[in-house]
XYZ file of N, CA and C in Angstrom:
777
model
N 7.195 11.247 -11.238
C 7.033 12.557 -11.246
C 8.159 13.191 -10.887
N 8.154 14.659 -10.957
C 9.592 15.042 -9.860
C 9.227 15.530 -8.959
N 9.611 15.427 -7.679
C 9.697 15.702 -6.726
C 10.204 16.726 -5.830
N 10.507 17.880 -6.333
C 11.489 18.559 -5.585
C 11.311 19.352 -4.318
N 9.802 19.765 -4.156
C 9.196 20.153 -2.687
C 8.649 19.428 -1.985
N 8.070 18.006 -2.195
C 7.325 17.175 -1.064
C 8.561 16.341 -0.270
N 9.870 15.787 -0.478
C 9.952 15.046 0.698
C 10.684 16.887 1.425
N 11.156 17.811 1.111
C 11.363 18.843 1.847
C 10.099 19.255 3.134
N 9.307 19.151 2.206
C 7.897 19.616 3.152
C 7.285 18.512 4.023
N 7.714 17.711 3.547
C 7.543 16.480 4.658
C 8.532 16.282 5.863
N 9.866 16.658 5.495
C 10.792 16.486 6.817
C 10.281 18.085 7.666
N 9.385 19.080 7.102
C 9.029 20.089 7.574
C 7.968 19.573 8.483
N 7.477 18.769 8.041
C 5.771 18.379 8.943
C 6.352 17.772 9.908
N 7.267 16.846 9.588
C 7.956 15.889 10.705
C 8.229 16.703 11.796
N 8.903 17.892 11.980
C 9.711 18.218 12.508
C 8.483 19.380 13.385
N 7.603 19.850 12.634
C 6.508 20.415 13.556
C 5.281 19.326 14.445
N 5.655 18.576 13.936
C 5.010 17.046 14.247
C 6.086 16.722 15.993
N 7.056 16.599 15.857
C 8.395 16.246 17.513
C 7.643 17.731 18.190
N 8.161 18.854 17.420
C 7.897 20.120 18.324
C 6.592 20.098 19.162
N 5.321 19.581 18.384
C 4.177 19.684 18.873
C 3.679 18.286 19.732
N 5.099 17.018 20.008
C 4.737 16.424 21.116
C 3.828 15.226 20.106
N 3.571 15.378 18.927
C 2.575 14.291 18.488
C 3.009 12.603 18.902
N 2.163 11.895 19.318
C 2.169 10.393 19.346
C 1.507 9.871 18.204
N 1.947 9.221 17.703
C 1.256 8.201 16.621
C 1.292 7.191 16.577
N -0.283 6.434 16.619
C -0.688 4.957 16.429
C -1.336 5.032 15.427
N -0.430 4.144 15.015
C -0.339 3.191 13.029
C -0.738 2.325 13.206
N -1.817 2.127 12.590
C -2.044 0.254 12.082
C -2.601 0.167 11.156
N -2.128 -1.010 10.690
C -2.370 -1.317 9.298
C -1.568 -0.903 7.957
N -1.057 0.044 7.972
C 0.345 0.527 7.245
C 0.640 -0.288 6.111
N 0.753 -1.385 6.492
C 0.990 -2.424 5.634
C 0.482 -3.398 4.701
N -0.813 -2.877 4.613
C -1.344 -3.019 3.622
C -1.508 -2.031 2.052
N -0.461 -0.610 2.726
C -0.174 0.082 1.348
C 0.894 -0.474 0.474
N 0.481 -0.635 -0.696
C 1.465 -1.450 -1.499
C 2.682 -0.745 -1.954
N 3.774 -1.003 -2.246
C 5.140 -0.639 -2.175
C 4.655 0.246 -3.589
N 4.367 -0.317 -4.370
C 4.174 0.319 -6.120
C 2.906 -0.250 -6.198
N 2.561 0.866 -7.559
C 1.658 0.884 -8.366
C 0.511 1.652 -8.280
N -0.628 1.928 -8.756
C -1.591 3.116 -8.532
C -2.330 2.481 -7.075
N -2.823 3.162 -6.316
C -3.676 2.541 -5.251
C -4.501 3.906 -4.597
N -5.664 3.849 -4.588
C -6.197 5.152 -3.863
C -6.536 5.054 -2.602
N -6.761 6.041 -1.590
C -6.632 6.389 -0.218
C -8.404 7.329 0.306
N -8.633 6.471 0.464
C -10.013 6.995 0.799
C -10.053 7.371 2.333
N -10.395 8.669 2.411
C -10.010 8.832 3.961
C -11.426 9.868 4.881
N -11.317 9.511 5.673
C -12.614 10.447 6.417
C -12.013 11.686 6.737
N -12.792 12.557 6.915
C -12.505 14.296 6.720
C -13.084 15.001 7.915
N -12.210 15.547 9.084
C -12.672 15.687 10.504
C -11.801 16.782 10.596
N -10.965 17.396 9.950
C -9.980 18.750 10.084
C -9.557 19.275 8.984
N -8.754 20.466 9.187
C -7.956 21.390 7.987
C -6.780 20.549 7.752
N -6.175 19.898 8.151
C -4.847 19.132 8.227
C -4.937 17.730 7.753
N -6.159 16.947 7.076
C -6.325 15.786 7.141
C -5.441 15.583 5.937
N -5.328 16.013 4.986
C -4.149 15.743 3.901
C -3.109 15.626 4.155
N -2.306 16.379 5.358
C -1.098 15.903 5.427
C -0.997 15.097 6.624
N -1.812 14.322 7.726
C -1.685 13.061 8.536
C -2.273 11.980 7.310
N -3.141 12.842 6.424
C -3.444 11.150 5.653
C -2.883 10.954 4.821
N -1.118 11.113 4.180
C -0.073 11.144 3.546
C 0.645 10.005 4.230
N 0.511 10.025 5.975
C 1.176 9.493 6.385
C 1.186 7.960 6.307
N -0.227 7.711 5.326
C -0.603 6.667 6.121
C 0.460 5.099 4.692
N 0.680 6.169 4.301
C 1.640 5.948 2.566
C 2.767 6.084 3.060
N 3.477 6.689 4.593
C 4.825 7.015 4.204
C 5.855 5.553 4.366
N 5.238 4.806 5.530
C 5.832 3.236 6.168
C 6.338 2.057 4.583
N 5.351 2.737 3.526
C 5.429 2.197 2.412
C 6.617 3.091 1.026
N 6.516 3.928 1.495
C 7.631 5.305 1.087
C 7.007 5.580 0.034
N 5.487 5.966 0.081
C 5.054 6.812 -1.293
C 4.370 7.975 -0.913
N 4.486 8.517 -2.068
C 4.153 9.930 -1.353
C 2.669 10.222 -2.260
N 1.458 10.916 -1.334
C 0.419 10.345 -1.771
C -0.314 11.675 -2.237
N -0.787 11.791 -3.664
C -1.102 12.899 -4.697
C -3.013 13.221 -4.025
N -3.127 13.815 -3.591
C -4.684 14.284 -2.407
C -5.535 15.243 -3.807
N -6.491 14.886 -3.437
C -7.728 16.041 -4.390
C -8.132 16.491 -3.980
N -7.957 18.171 -3.829
C -8.642 18.736 -2.638
C -9.763 20.052 -3.877
N -9.939 20.597 -3.024
C -11.243 21.490 -3.017
C -9.760 22.872 -4.217
N -10.703 23.857 -5.045
C -10.060 24.365 -5.762
C -9.334 25.907 -4.977
N -9.895 26.399 -4.232
C -10.097 27.233 -3.348
C -8.468 27.354 -2.691
N -8.109 25.737 -2.157
C -6.884 26.180 -2.209
C -5.989 26.196 -2.724
N -6.453 25.879 -4.042
C -5.115 26.248 -5.331
C -5.311 27.850 -5.462
N -6.380 28.165 -5.175
C -6.823 29.416 -6.212
C -5.302 30.833 -4.432
N -4.692 29.804 -3.677
C -4.498 31.064 -2.551
C -2.866 31.326 -3.075
N -2.413 32.516 -2.768
C -1.445 33.206 -3.379
C 0.372 32.039 -3.029
N 0.069 31.686 -2.360
C 0.900 30.639 -1.142
C 0.790 29.379 -1.321
N -0.536 29.147 -0.577
C -0.900 27.382 -0.959
C -0.970 26.655 -2.650
N -1.253 27.812 -3.047
C -1.759 26.994 -4.363
C -0.108 26.521 -5.149
N 0.399 27.263 -5.513
C 2.048 27.152 -6.003
C 2.846 25.298 -5.330
N 2.541 26.002 -4.184
C 2.714 24.522 -2.789
C 1.855 23.159 -3.642
N 0.614 23.620 -3.586
C -0.352 22.465 -3.728
C 0.022 21.805 -5.304
N 0.790 22.620 -6.174
C 0.680 21.863 -7.575
C 2.248 21.486 -7.441
N 2.928 22.008 -6.501
C 4.890 21.531 -6.854
C 4.527 20.497 -6.532
N 3.789 19.672 -5.243
C 3.394 18.412 -4.947
C 2.372 17.317 -5.586
N 2.075 17.725 -7.197
C 1.189 17.574 -7.838
C -0.094 17.007 -7.354
N -0.642 17.456 -6.095
C -2.176 17.150 -5.760
C -2.830 17.607 -7.088
N -4.558 17.378 -6.663
C -5.206 17.672 -7.632
C -6.287 18.729 -7.579
N -6.272 19.342 -8.095
C -7.593 20.598 -8.030
C -8.718 19.810 -8.142
N -9.812 20.136 -7.814
C -11.358 19.615 -8.024
C -12.003 21.094 -7.525
N -12.674 21.169 -8.975
C -13.448 22.482 -9.118
C -14.691 21.809 -8.992
N -15.173 21.636 -7.889
C -17.174 21.158 -7.483
C -18.091 21.016 -9.011
N -17.624 22.097 -9.894
C -18.856 22.354 -10.204
C -18.411 21.571 -11.704
N -17.348 21.561 -11.994
C -16.865 20.799 -13.105
C -15.656 19.760 -12.922
N -16.244 18.685 -12.286
C -15.378 17.793 -11.509
C -14.678 16.971 -12.700
N -15.009 16.510 -13.852
C -14.849 15.828 -14.749
C -13.142 15.924 -15.173
N -12.570 16.887 -15.449
C -11.134 17.165 -15.184
C -10.439 16.059 -14.581
N -10.633 16.978 -13.134
C -9.871 16.217 -11.744
C -10.537 14.604 -11.892
N -11.790 14.161 -12.063
C -11.640 13.094 -11.898
C -10.520 12.311 -12.974
N -10.599 12.747 -14.180
C -9.778 12.289 -15.091
C -8.232 12.275 -14.868
N -7.664 13.040 -14.022
C -6.909 13.570 -14.013
C -6.419 12.089 -12.909
N -7.322 12.153 -11.686
C -7.189 10.835 -10.521
C -6.697 9.867 -11.275
N -7.799 9.553 -12.009
C -7.385 8.266 -12.848
C -6.573 7.698 -13.582
N -5.744 9.488 -14.264
C -4.900 8.914 -15.082
C -3.471 8.603 -13.901
N -3.483 9.734 -13.016
C -2.151 9.106 -11.951
C -2.493 7.830 -11.496
N -3.692 7.380 -11.505
C -3.100 5.889 -10.424
C -2.689 4.718 -11.792
N -3.364 5.043 -12.860
C -3.002 3.979 -14.311
C -1.492 4.632 -13.871
N -1.004 5.325 -13.766
C 0.617 5.844 -13.876
C 1.162 4.927 -12.750
N 0.772 4.521 -12.017
C 1.260 4.018 -10.625
C 1.327 4.784 -9.673
N 0.532 5.787 -9.787
C 0.340 6.778 -8.190
C -0.374 6.510 -7.089
N -0.268 6.921 -5.918
C -1.053 6.700 -4.937
C -2.054 8.296 -4.946
N -3.110 8.420 -5.168
C -4.100 9.275 -4.592
C -5.006 8.947 -3.184
N -4.758 10.105 -2.830
C -5.791 10.635 -1.631
C -7.028 10.778 -1.981
N -8.730 10.694 -1.616
C -9.547 11.461 -1.898
C -10.119 11.156 -0.108
N -11.152 12.154 -0.228
C -11.565 12.383 0.995
C -13.198 12.037 0.470
N -13.835 10.817 0.554
C -15.358 11.008 0.035
C -16.405 11.469 0.311
N -16.653 12.073 1.908
C -17.357 12.881 2.202
C -17.090 14.237 1.733
N -16.223 14.961 1.001
C -16.206 15.529 0.403
C -16.020 16.782 1.428
N -16.664 17.067 2.726
C -16.664 17.746 2.838
C -16.271 17.952 4.565
N -15.804 18.738 5.782
C -15.368 18.144 6.643
C -16.769 17.551 7.752
N -16.829 16.869 8.283
C -17.750 16.552 9.192
C -17.732 16.981 10.548
N -18.757 17.738 10.962
C -18.682 18.514 11.847
C -19.204 17.459 13.389
N -19.525 16.228 13.092
C -19.976 15.299 14.152
C -19.293 14.374 14.417
N -17.803 14.364 13.442
C -16.763 13.955 13.193
C -17.158 12.570 13.384
N -18.497 11.696 12.962
C -18.698 10.827 12.623
C -18.664 10.720 11.100
N -19.117 9.339 10.213
C -18.879 9.888 9.114
C -20.321 10.134 7.830
N -19.710 10.814 7.250
C -20.993 11.593 6.133
C -21.389 10.736 5.650
N -22.441 11.135 4.652
C -22.775 10.285 3.421
C -21.772 10.199 2.504
N -21.654 9.738 1.499
C -20.123 9.008 0.496
C -20.765 9.740 -1.045
N -19.654 10.608 -1.607
C -19.990 10.841 -2.734
C -19.275 9.671 -3.322
N -20.352 8.946 -4.919
C -19.519 7.261 -5.546
C -18.223 7.668 -6.025
N -17.314 8.747 -5.678
C -16.336 8.937 -6.970
C -14.978 8.236 -6.482
N -14.802 8.349 -5.530
C -14.059 7.608 -4.781
C -13.878 6.148 -5.728
N -14.828 5.177 -5.626
C -14.865 3.778 -6.049
C -15.095 3.926 -7.571
N -15.582 4.857 -8.554
C -15.871 4.802 -9.356
C -14.308 5.010 -10.285
N -13.606 6.103 -9.591
C -11.961 6.289 -10.166
C -11.536 4.952 -10.371
N -11.394 4.655 -8.611
C -11.115 3.446 -8.418
C -10.827 2.046 -9.490
N -12.255 2.078 -9.858
C -12.860 1.313 -10.910
C -12.289 1.204 -12.142
N -12.203 2.713 -12.693
C -11.960 2.666 -14.122
C -10.372 3.098 -14.109
N -9.770 2.746 -13.319
C -8.476 2.482 -13.200
C -7.479 1.259 -13.044
N -8.951 0.436 -12.550
C -8.180 -0.777 -12.381
C -7.210 -0.787 -10.952
N -7.745 -0.117 -9.797
C -6.058 -0.403 -8.777
C -7.421 -0.725 -7.431
N -7.184 -0.617 -6.241
C -7.837 -1.208 -4.958
C -8.183 0.677 -4.374
N -8.908 0.104 -3.233
C -9.294 1.226 -2.457
C -9.292 0.983 -1.037
N -7.866 2.098 -0.478
C -7.503 1.536 1.105
C -8.416 2.242 1.589
N -9.504 1.827 2.803
C -9.832 2.249 3.420
C -8.896 3.340 4.668
N -9.251 5.103 4.988
C -8.311 5.486 6.055
C -9.093 5.739 6.728
N -8.844 5.873 8.573
C -9.554 7.030 9.366
C -8.622 7.633 10.243
N -8.711 8.525 10.087
C -8.038 9.564 11.019
C -8.704 9.819 12.283
N -8.187 10.344 13.453
C -8.529 10.424 14.446
C -7.435 11.153 15.281
N -8.060 12.652 15.943
C -7.454 13.550 16.637
C -7.169 15.049 15.889
N -7.162 14.506 14.577
C -6.323 15.963 13.999
C -7.639 16.612 14.152
N -8.839 16.239 14.313
C -9.907 17.195 14.249
C -9.910 18.273 15.775
N -8.985 17.729 16.706
C -8.819 18.262 18.014
C -7.689 20.158 17.308
N -6.941 19.728 16.484
C -6.166 21.176 16.431
C -6.485 22.269 15.373
N -7.128 21.600 14.371
C -8.073 22.611 13.504
C -9.016 21.773 12.781
N -10.372 22.673 12.796
C -11.703 21.915 12.217
C -12.863 22.886 12.300
N -13.933 22.964 12.082
C -14.808 23.796 11.742
C -15.229 24.201 12.734
N -15.889 25.285 13.053
C -16.553 25.749 14.470
C -15.589 25.707 15.805
N -14.250 25.585 16.134
C -13.660 25.224 16.725
C -12.569 26.462 16.772
N -11.820 26.941 17.644
C -10.587 27.855 17.684
C -9.194 26.861 17.418
N -8.443 27.142 16.676
C -7.062 26.252 16.465
C -6.599 25.850 18.152
N -5.980 24.963 18.068
C -5.564 24.269 19.640
C -3.953 23.197 18.956
N -2.676 24.384 18.882
C -2.060 23.750 18.966
C -0.786 23.037 19.859
N -1.731 23.160 21.131
C -0.849 22.426 22.265
C 0.033 21.155 22.116
N 0.748 20.948 23.127
C 1.842 19.949 23.231
C 0.758 18.544 23.126
N 1.531 17.594 22.519
C 0.711 15.856 23.192
C -0.362 15.136 23.313
N -0.419 15.570 21.808
C -1.858 15.215 21.070
C -1.623 13.815 20.452
N -2.308 12.944 20.705
C -2.327 11.380 19.740
C -3.029 11.783 18.387
N -2.569 10.981 17.599
C -2.967 11.436 16.629
C -3.239 9.382 15.559
N -4.353 8.844 16.192
C -4.721 8.214 14.827
C -4.403 7.746 13.584
N -3.950 6.866 13.328
C -3.973 6.480 11.685
C -4.799 4.944 11.517
N -5.709 4.634 11.223
C -6.191 3.143 10.772
C -6.295 2.769 9.218
N -5.259 1.715 8.851
C -5.501 1.642 7.019
C -5.979 -0.019 7.074
N -7.192 0.074 6.831
C -8.304 -1.033 6.296
C -8.015 -1.988 5.073
N -8.074 -3.114 5.171
C -7.487 -4.065 4.117
C -8.318 -3.281 2.722
N -7.199 -3.509 1.017
C -7.837 -2.704 0.495
C -9.514 -3.845 -0.210
N -9.904 -2.427 -0.931
C -11.042 -3.257 -1.532
C -11.233 -3.327 -2.733
N -11.907 -3.808 -3.545
C -11.184 -3.385 -5.411
C -12.910 -3.723 -6.078
N -13.100 -2.296 -6.206
C -14.749 -2.362 -6.636
C -14.483 -2.662 -8.489
N -15.716 -2.921 -8.819
C -15.807 -2.832 -9.895
C -16.079 -1.491 -10.819
N -16.907 -0.894 -10.287
C -17.606 -0.164 -11.176
C -19.249 -0.376 -11.875
N -19.440 -1.964 -11.293
C -21.046 -2.579 -12.104
C -21.876 -1.731 -10.722
N -21.742 -1.950 -9.868
C -22.816 -1.109 -9.003
C -22.294 -0.063 -8.170
N -21.365 0.911 -8.273
C -21.117 2.333 -7.611
C -21.879 2.548 -6.411
N -23.459 2.578 -5.978
C -23.891 3.042 -5.211
C -23.485 1.775 -4.352
N -23.458 0.601 -4.248
C -23.734 -0.403 -3.480
C -22.147 -0.588 -2.982
N -21.451 -0.383 -4.120
C -19.500 -0.190 -3.625
C -19.508 0.428 -2.817
N -20.141 1.848 -3.085
C -19.863 2.837 -1.961
C -20.256 2.689 -0.375
N -21.111 2.398 -0.637
C -21.728 2.050 0.533
C -21.130 0.869 1.517
N -20.450 -0.502 0.474
C -19.631 -1.199 1.039
C -18.146 -0.092 2.199
N -18.000 0.629 0.880
C -16.976 0.652 1.839
C -17.047 2.109 2.880
N -18.066 2.292 2.921
C -18.528 3.671 3.915
C -18.987 2.658 4.987
N -19.068 1.828 4.895
C -19.787 0.648 6.177
C -17.950 0.085 6.659
N -17.510 -0.513 5.849
C -15.777 -0.786 6.190
C -15.472 0.580 7.159
N -15.317 1.309 6.833
C -15.135 2.885 7.522
C -15.278 3.478 8.525
N -17.230 2.914 8.894
C -17.520 2.946 9.798
C -17.294 2.691 11.141
N -16.845 1.042 11.011
C -16.458 -0.139 11.755
C -14.932 0.411 12.073
N -13.900 0.743 11.192
C -12.698 1.156 10.981
C -12.734 2.273 12.723
N -13.313 3.759 12.013
C -13.262 4.286 12.354
C -13.937 4.335 14.463
N -15.380 3.400 14.621
C -15.566 3.049 15.983
C -14.128 2.371 16.314
N -13.370 1.805 15.941
C -12.465 1.152 16.804
C -11.652 1.665 16.921
N -11.404 2.970 15.945
C -9.673 3.599 16.422
C -10.494 4.397 17.386
N -11.609 4.994 17.364
C -12.080 5.744 18.621
C -11.843 4.917 19.953
N -12.524 3.829 19.843
C -12.466 3.074 21.460
C -10.866 2.625 21.994
N -10.110 2.492 20.826
C -8.555 2.404 20.749
C -8.169 3.415 21.543
N -8.331 4.707 21.051
C -7.878 6.008 21.438
C -8.085 6.645 23.035
N -6.704 7.206 23.863
C -6.318 7.156 24.949
C -7.518 8.016 25.409
N -8.043 6.794 26.662
C -9.180 7.526 27.370
C -9.121 8.872 27.549
N -7.499 9.183 28.630
C -7.332 10.462 29.060
C -7.280 11.418 28.147
N -7.529 11.015 26.827
C -7.152 12.515 26.035
C -8.400 12.751 25.179
N -9.459 11.914 25.873
C -11.037 12.289 25.071
C -11.942 11.723 26.365
N -12.401 12.883 27.629
C -13.138 12.237 28.306
C -14.455 12.367 28.183
N -14.990 11.959 28.516
C -16.824 12.379 28.287
C -16.828 13.556 28.523
N -17.818 14.181 26.968
C -18.322 15.167 27.175
C -17.421 16.179 26.649
N -16.021 15.385 25.999
C -15.153 16.482 24.800
C -16.091 16.861 23.437
N -15.534 18.149 23.412
C -16.485 18.518 22.378
C -16.094 17.926 20.675
N -14.589 17.320 20.638
C -14.028 16.043 19.481
C -14.773 14.997 19.440
N -15.566 14.425 20.269
C -15.860 13.178 20.513
C -17.065 12.728 20.402
N -17.904 11.926 19.475
C -18.985 11.742 18.570
C -20.034 11.655 19.935
N -21.509 12.575 19.901
C -22.380 12.202 20.920
C -22.590 10.267 21.524
N -22.265 9.653 20.468
C -23.400 8.439 20.883
C -21.659 8.068 21.254
N -20.650 8.435 22.015
C -19.723 7.850 22.262
C -19.330 8.539 23.921
N -20.737 9.637 24.233
C -20.526 10.259 24.987
C -19.648 11.835 25.050
N -19.523 11.833 24.073
C -18.985 13.652 23.823
C -20.168 14.319 23.403
N -19.539 15.524 23.106
C -20.501 16.572 23.173
C -20.939 17.324 21.390
N -20.179 17.024 20.918
C -20.201 16.992 19.364
C -21.481 16.532 18.688
N -21.807 17.309 17.760
C -23.272 17.748 17.399
C -23.259 16.285 16.953
N -24.823 16.079 16.847
C -25.006 14.704 16.593
C -25.321 15.041 14.772
N -25.511 13.532 13.846
C -25.119 13.832 12.345
C -26.090 14.611 12.325
N -27.487 14.298 12.692
C -28.631 15.389 12.456
C -28.546 16.805 11.921
N -27.973 17.294 13.729
C -27.676 18.630 14.373
C -26.343 19.018 13.205
N -25.849 18.084 12.571
C -24.365 18.646 11.860
C -24.859 18.876 10.446
N -25.887 18.221 10.108
C -26.552 18.499 8.400
C -27.086 19.552 9.019
N -27.791 19.834 9.891
C -28.755 20.811 9.585
C -27.259 22.571 9.907
N -26.662 22.488 10.818
C -25.124 23.510 10.872
C -25.208 23.116 9.098
N -24.264 22.583 8.849
C -23.775 22.522 6.782
C -24.796 23.391 6.148
N -26.604 22.859 6.300
C -27.439 23.561 5.340
C -26.845 25.369 5.884
N -26.611 25.546 7.085
C -27.313 27.099 7.108
C -25.945 27.358 6.627
N -24.599 26.829 6.762
C -23.249 27.176 6.370
C -23.630 27.102 4.684
N -23.971 26.757 4.211
C -24.489 26.879 2.519
C -25.105 27.656 2.041
N -26.453 27.756 2.978
C -27.098 29.182 2.725
C -26.241 30.911 2.369
N -25.588 30.545 3.978
C -24.631 31.530 4.057
C -23.619 31.383 2.947
N -22.840 30.881 2.333
C -22.189 30.661 1.362
C -23.296 31.562 0.347
N -23.831 30.823 0.025
C -25.109 31.707 -1.313
C -25.214 32.679 -1.189
N -25.502 33.515 -0.308
C -25.864 34.767 0.418
C -24.702 35.676 0.012
N -23.513 35.243 0.258
C -22.300 35.781 0.462
C -22.439 35.623 -1.005
N -21.999 35.192 -1.826
C -22.330 35.003 -3.427
C -22.889 35.968 -3.765
N -24.350 35.462 -3.674
C -25.579 36.500 -4.545
C -24.856 38.162 -4.470
N -24.219 38.675 -2.481
C -24.802 39.976 -2.575
C -23.151 40.239 -2.844
N -22.435 39.573 -3.528
C -21.154 39.822 -3.811
C -21.404 40.492 -5.484
N -22.286 39.175 -6.352
C -22.671 39.483 -7.962
C -23.214 40.709 -7.800
N -23.768 41.408 -6.912
C -25.296 42.486 -7.076
C -24.478 43.213 -7.202
N -23.144 43.683 -6.210
C -22.823 44.513 -5.975
C -21.305 44.596 -7.463
N -21.435 44.025 -8.175
C -20.378 44.392 -9.321
C -20.832 44.875 -10.510
N -20.233 46.313 -11.249
C -20.815 47.204 -11.986
C -21.000 46.383 -13.214
N -21.959 46.659 -13.744
C -22.647 45.616 -15.075
C -21.599 46.689 -15.947
N -21.528 45.551 -16.751
C -21.276 45.862 -18.395
C -21.789 46.389 -19.163
N -21.177 47.777 -19.823
C -22.474 48.727 -20.921
C -21.883 49.540 -21.869
């Protein structure tokens, strides 16, 4: 693929990281192959995850094509930028095209990034996974690499104001490759989630204690933080979904009828 904008955007992002005084703790990046198709499955805790998730492949000198929701591509500025980097637009109502595009990219030897949870986790623990990641990898015949991010939620996530203050640690952990066959996508998805859950626990435990004291809003409740429990987060997600549906219905009701 011809990448005219991706490299300079990476340079700009790294300049931003330095200005923000961010410290990176990267573990397991040797698992990212230097060539060939590979699917990176990342947890989702903040709006900038696709920026930081791509860093997992940087030591291998790979560019990651992320699968991202259509709304980002609809943005007047974000859309052209995303397309120039060959990211993959996902329409949740019509997912077949994005699924097939991801498979094609992987078969062509690209690195593709996916968020199996589909949406940001308000509890900062893993939500239920969609089976798309293992099905895509199985059809393309490529490995899945579990990738865990931690610290990105402290900057920009749901229900909290953005915080671009200096000195935050960003942890990126890459696990050993999994090789789904597609024979049982539900079981293989459960295996992926189990592996990523363990990686997440290890990453949180290793994170600098001074940066996540007990009671921190970005720390899961079972680690002593004040983040919503997974059950509370599910309730908040349902309320958000209802509000979105109400707004959509109200907007549709105000459209002039044709006749």
